[in-house]
Tab-separated table of C-alpha atoms and ligand atoms in Angstrom:
chain	number	residue	atom	x	y	z
H	1	MET	CA	88.769	95.091	105.978
H	2	PRO	CA	90.317	97.888	104.512
H	3	LYS	CA	92.849	97.773	101.289
H	4	LEU	CA	96.306	97.658	103.243
H	5	THR	CA	99.483	98.616	101.000
H	6	LEU	CA	103.155	97.762	102.337
H	7	PHE	CA	105.338	100.098	100.779
H	8	THR	CA	108.791	97.848	100.835
H	9	SER	CA	112.689	97.431	99.644
H	10	PRO	CA	114.735	94.460	99.536
H	11	ARG	CA	116.573	93.392	102.360
H	12	ALA	CA	115.060	96.175	103.893
H	13	CYS	CA	113.448	95.502	107.924
H	14	SER	CA	109.814	96.471	105.947
H	15	GLY	CA	110.661	92.309	104.927
H	16	ALA	CA	109.532	91.713	108.597
H	17	CYS	CA	105.919	93.718	107.800
H	18	HIS	CA	105.926	91.539	104.885
H	19	ILE	CA	106.415	87.651	105.855
H	20	ALA	CA	104.097	89.168	109.463
H	21	LEU	CA	101.368	89.846	106.249
H	22	GLU	CA	101.507	86.993	104.377
H	23	GLU	CA	101.498	84.651	107.751
H	24	SER	CA	98.134	86.955	108.789
H	25	GLY	CA	96.009	85.671	106.623
H	26	LEU	CA	94.889	89.743	106.054
H	27	ASP	CA	94.304	90.455	102.503
H	28	TYR	CA	96.775	93.259	100.972
H	29	ASP	CA	99.443	94.373	98.476
H	30	ILE	CA	103.111	95.440	98.266
H	31	GLU	CA	104.570	98.684	96.539
H	32	LEU	CA	108.190	97.722	95.683
H	33	VAL	CA	110.098	100.939	96.475
H	34	LYS	CA	114.213	100.242	96.541
H	35	ILE	CA	116.377	102.455	98.467
H	36	ARG	CA	119.282	101.336	96.762
H	37	GLU	CA	117.806	103.223	93.563
H	38	GLY	CA	116.541	106.410	96.091
H	39	ARG	CA	112.889	105.638	95.060
H	40	HIS	CA	111.650	106.273	98.868
H	41	LEU	CA	112.876	109.550	98.609
H	42	THR	CA	111.247	110.426	94.594
H	43	GLU	CA	107.844	113.019	95.641
H	44	GLU	CA	106.008	110.383	94.712
H	45	TYR	CA	106.561	108.083	98.205
H	46	LEU	CA	107.490	111.770	100.943
H	47	ARG	CA	103.661	112.115	99.321
H	48	ILE	CA	103.106	108.518	101.132
H	49	ASN	CA	105.676	109.147	104.058
H	50	PRO	CA	107.274	112.559	104.494
H	51	TRP	CA	109.628	111.692	106.280
H	52	GLY	CA	111.357	109.038	103.636
H	53	LYS	CA	111.629	105.849	105.505
H	54	ILE	CA	110.445	102.423	104.675
H	55	PRO	CA	108.076	101.005	105.904
H	56	ALA	CA	105.003	102.418	106.094
H	57	LEU	CA	101.568	100.788	105.453
H	58	ARG	CA	98.530	102.580	103.595
H	59	ILE	CA	95.438	101.794	105.562
H	60	ASP	CA	92.878	103.247	103.418
H	61	GLY	CA	92.875	106.628	103.526
H	62	GLU	CA	95.782	107.201	106.071
H	63	VAL	CA	99.783	106.039	106.338
H	64	LEU	CA	100.786	104.209	109.234
H	65	THR	CA	105.409	104.040	110.079
H	66	GLU	CA	107.658	102.553	112.165
H	67	ALA	CA	107.828	98.944	111.747
H	68	GLN	CA	106.847	98.068	115.642
H	69	ALA	CA	103.691	99.983	114.942
H	70	ILE	CA	103.057	98.765	111.766
H	71	LEU	CA	103.914	94.538	113.259
H	72	SER	CA	101.461	96.261	115.525
H	73	TYR	CA	99.131	96.397	113.596
H	74	ILE	CA	99.169	93.099	111.771
H	75	GLY	CA	99.490	90.783	115.061
H	76	ASP	CA	96.349	92.641	115.947
H	77	THR	CA	93.268	92.237	112.899
H	78	SER	CA	95.131	89.513	112.244
H	79	ALA	CA	92.961	86.122	113.334
H	80	ASN	CA	95.756	84.379	113.389
H	81	ASN	CA	97.697	84.496	116.935
H	82	LEU	CA	100.942	86.634	115.793
H	83	LEU	CA	99.882	88.654	118.920
H	84	PRO	CA	98.756	87.572	122.563
H	85	ARG	CA	96.320	89.518	123.479
H	86	ASN	CA	94.449	88.958	126.229
H	87	ASP	CA	97.801	88.602	128.661
H	88	ALA	CA	99.952	92.300	129.833
H	89	LEU	CA	102.448	91.080	130.570
H	90	ALA	CA	103.047	88.591	127.153
H	91	ARG	CA	101.688	92.110	124.669
H	92	ALA	CA	104.571	93.557	126.217
H	93	ARG	CA	107.280	90.836	125.631
H	94	ALA	CA	106.394	91.727	122.296
H	95	HIS	CA	106.570	95.005	121.768
H	96	GLU	CA	110.341	94.757	124.673
H	97	TRP	CA	111.622	92.798	121.026
H	98	MET	CA	110.014	94.903	119.311
H	99	ASN	CA	111.038	98.086	121.053
H	100	PHE	CA	114.428	96.550	121.874
H	101	LEU	CA	114.767	95.494	117.363
H	102	THR	CA	113.683	99.212	116.234
H	103	ALA	CA	115.573	101.979	119.164
H	104	THR	CA	119.134	99.024	119.696
H	105	VAL	CA	119.350	96.630	116.898
H	106	HIS	CA	118.838	98.606	114.272
H	107	ILE	CA	120.069	100.933	115.125
H	108	ALA	CA	123.268	99.453	116.173
H	109	PHE	CA	124.763	98.370	112.482
H	110	ARG	CA	124.858	102.686	111.796
H	111	PRO	CA	128.243	102.874	111.871
H	112	LEU	CA	128.737	99.926	109.309
H	113	PHE	CA	125.955	100.388	106.964
H	114	LYS	CA	125.653	104.205	107.604
H	115	PRO	CA	128.043	106.452	108.765
H	116	GLN	CA	127.032	109.546	107.571
H	117	TYR	CA	123.595	109.813	109.708
H	118	LEU	CA	126.737	109.697	112.534
H	119	ILE	CA	129.202	111.659	111.913
H	120	GLY	CA	129.188	114.291	109.067
H	121	ASP	CA	133.693	113.696	108.350
H	122	GLU	CA	134.962	111.232	106.408
H	123	SER	CA	137.966	110.893	108.005
H	124	LEU	CA	135.900	109.718	111.437
H	125	TYR	CA	134.604	106.255	110.166
H	126	PRO	CA	137.357	104.613	111.345
H	127	LYS	CA	137.450	106.264	115.338
H	128	LEU	CA	133.215	105.323	114.889
H	129	ARG	CA	133.680	101.701	113.902
H	130	GLU	CA	135.954	101.064	116.071
H	131	VAL	CA	133.234	101.845	118.852
H	132	GLY	CA	130.916	100.501	117.197
H	133	ILE	CA	131.636	97.247	115.942
H	134	PRO	CA	132.581	96.094	118.980
H	135	ASN	CA	129.160	97.763	120.172
H	136	LEU	CA	126.730	95.622	117.024
H	137	LYS	CA	127.956	92.341	117.579
H	138	ASN	CA	127.636	93.093	122.283
H	139	THR	CA	123.736	93.435	120.759
H	140	LEU	CA	124.207	90.574	118.357
H	141	LEU	CA	125.214	88.916	121.567
H	142	GLU	CA	122.041	89.652	123.120
H	143	VAL	CA	119.419	88.692	120.709
H	144	ASP	CA	121.524	85.302	120.762
H	145	ARG	CA	120.889	85.054	124.226
H	146	ARG	CA	117.654	85.867	124.857
H	147	LEU	CA	116.965	83.331	121.926
H	148	GLU	CA	117.728	80.337	124.381
H	149	ASN	CA	115.901	77.727	124.914
H	150	ARG	CA	112.903	78.938	122.115
H	151	ASP	CA	111.324	78.038	118.887
H	152	TRP	CA	110.103	81.486	118.580
H	153	ALA	CA	111.303	85.197	120.122
H	154	LEU	CA	108.007	84.644	122.496
H	155	GLY	CA	108.633	81.070	123.647
H	156	ASP	CA	107.156	77.494	121.333
H	157	SER	CA	104.885	79.992	119.654
H	158	TYR	CA	104.956	82.492	115.566
H	159	SER	CA	104.230	86.260	116.603
H	160	VAL	CA	105.035	89.132	114.148
H	161	VAL	CA	107.821	89.371	116.401
H	162	ASP	CA	109.896	86.911	114.059
H	163	PRO	CA	110.356	87.899	110.810
H	164	TYR	CA	111.580	91.360	112.447
H	165	LEU	CA	114.589	88.803	114.160
H	166	LEU	CA	115.390	87.607	110.661
H	167	VAL	CA	115.953	91.443	108.693
H	168	PHE	CA	118.463	91.339	111.184
H	169	TRP	CA	119.877	87.978	111.290
H	170	ILE	CA	120.167	88.832	107.245
H	171	TRP	CA	121.945	92.161	108.178
H	172	SER	CA	124.020	90.078	110.240
H	173	GLN	CA	124.914	87.144	107.201
H	174	ARG	CA	126.420	89.651	105.254
H	175	ASP	CA	129.683	89.354	103.504
H	176	ASP	CA	130.961	93.637	105.545
H	177	VAL	CA	129.261	91.970	108.648
H	178	VAL	CA	130.365	88.362	109.319
H	179	PRO	CA	133.785	89.657	109.680
H	180	HIS	CA	132.444	91.226	112.917
H	181	VAL	CA	130.186	89.279	114.462
H	182	ALA	CA	130.407	86.391	116.669
H	183	ASP	CA	129.383	83.502	116.204
H	184	MET	CA	124.955	83.106	117.135
H	185	PRO	CA	123.539	79.324	117.266
H	186	ASN	CA	120.120	79.827	118.918
H	187	TRP	CA	119.895	82.942	116.203
H	188	ARG	CA	120.334	80.782	113.153
H	189	ALA	CA	118.370	78.130	113.930
H	190	HIS	CA	116.171	80.674	114.993
H	191	ALA	CA	116.308	82.017	111.137
H	192	GLU	CA	116.370	78.018	109.684
H	193	ARG	CA	113.362	78.102	111.317
H	194	MET	CA	111.848	81.296	109.803
H	195	PHE	CA	113.621	79.687	106.212
H	196	ASN	CA	111.519	76.976	106.810
H	197	ARG	CA	108.600	78.796	106.549
H	198	PRO	CA	107.296	79.119	102.809
H	199	ALA	CA	105.828	82.771	103.886
H	200	THR	CA	109.125	84.038	104.348
H	201	TRP	CA	111.153	82.937	100.936
H	202	ARG	CA	106.806	84.197	98.671
H	203	CYS	CA	108.636	87.316	100.320
H	204	LEU	CA	111.882	87.244	99.510
H	205	ASN	CA	111.544	86.396	96.248
H	206	ILE	CA	108.678	88.444	95.544
H	207	GLU	CA	110.979	92.004	96.368
H	208	GLY	CA	114.008	89.674	94.192
H	209	VAL	CA	116.017	87.973	97.051
H	210	THR	CA	117.263	85.383	96.246
H	211	LYS	CA	119.271	82.597	98.161
H	212	ASP	CA	122.389	83.426	95.989
H	213	ASN	CA	121.455	87.114	96.555
H	214	ILE	CA	120.141	87.616	100.245
H	215	SER	CA	124.161	88.723	101.766
H	216	ASP	CA	124.078	91.859	98.306
H	217	PRO	CA	125.411	94.831	100.822
A	301	GSH	N1	112.474	103.628	113.162
A	301	GSH	C1	112.545	103.751	111.633
A	301	GSH	C2	113.110	103.672	110.769
A	301	GSH	C3	113.254	103.146	109.198
A	301	GSH	C4	113.910	103.005	108.618
A	301	GSH	O1	115.136	103.805	108.887
A	301	GSH	N2	113.889	102.200	107.432
A	301	GSH	C5	115.499	102.474	106.357
A	301	GSH	C6	115.124	100.829	106.009
A	301	GSH	S1	115.577	99.704	107.072
A	301	GSH	C7	114.842	103.406	105.572
A	301	GSH	O2	114.295	103.220	104.974
A	301	GSH	N3	116.247	104.120	105.096
A	301	GSH	C8	115.896	104.452	103.172
A	301	GSH	C9	117.464	105.878	104.642
A	301	GSH	O3	117.468	106.056	105.025
A	301	GSH	O4	117.217	105.966	103.317
A	301	GSH	C10	111.783	101.556	111.309
A	301	GSH	O5	111.681	100.925	112.464
A	301	GSH	O6	110.331	101.317	110.576
């Protein structure tokens, strides 16, 4: 088996990969690269991922980036049925979810979390929020709609998609976000299922995230 090292930061999208690894039965270790302390921009980390983003997974000597690719790799190498194998449509459904989370949901938080990536002029941030907040609300409601009548993203069985959903649930419950989003009962129930899995809290706690600070920015 290859040696796996995940580079992860508390409350970042890398948390999905951490939880998926913990559920996978694969041997792995983690290195904490705290974004809030600027550790993702150190020379040491830029040697791992020159783009300076988290997550990255070192697989022996190779480095894989992008949460969706890492989750897909974990699902395919785990023996714990974390990604459908021989059913093309079921696999495509998993990627449909993960691509939606990466390309649409993650990005919908930008006007609130990282406006500087979208526009240089700070005086325009309120304008950005005017458009960005309703878009975020609608995008999160779409996640909730897709979770209707299902325990897990893919239906009855847990998969690598589920911890990815949890990351964005946690973001949606931040004090600076919650006033802007609607009630999302299906997603809330999904998050509760996630929090009931011991692997979830094991990973969050190792990264320093607890029930008391989970909603910190
Ligand atoms: N498309 C990438 C996005 C990675 C990404 O932007 N990660 C954030 C953490 S959630 C990050 O590294 N932020 C640091 C920064 O933007 O400076 C993926 O899905 O893995």
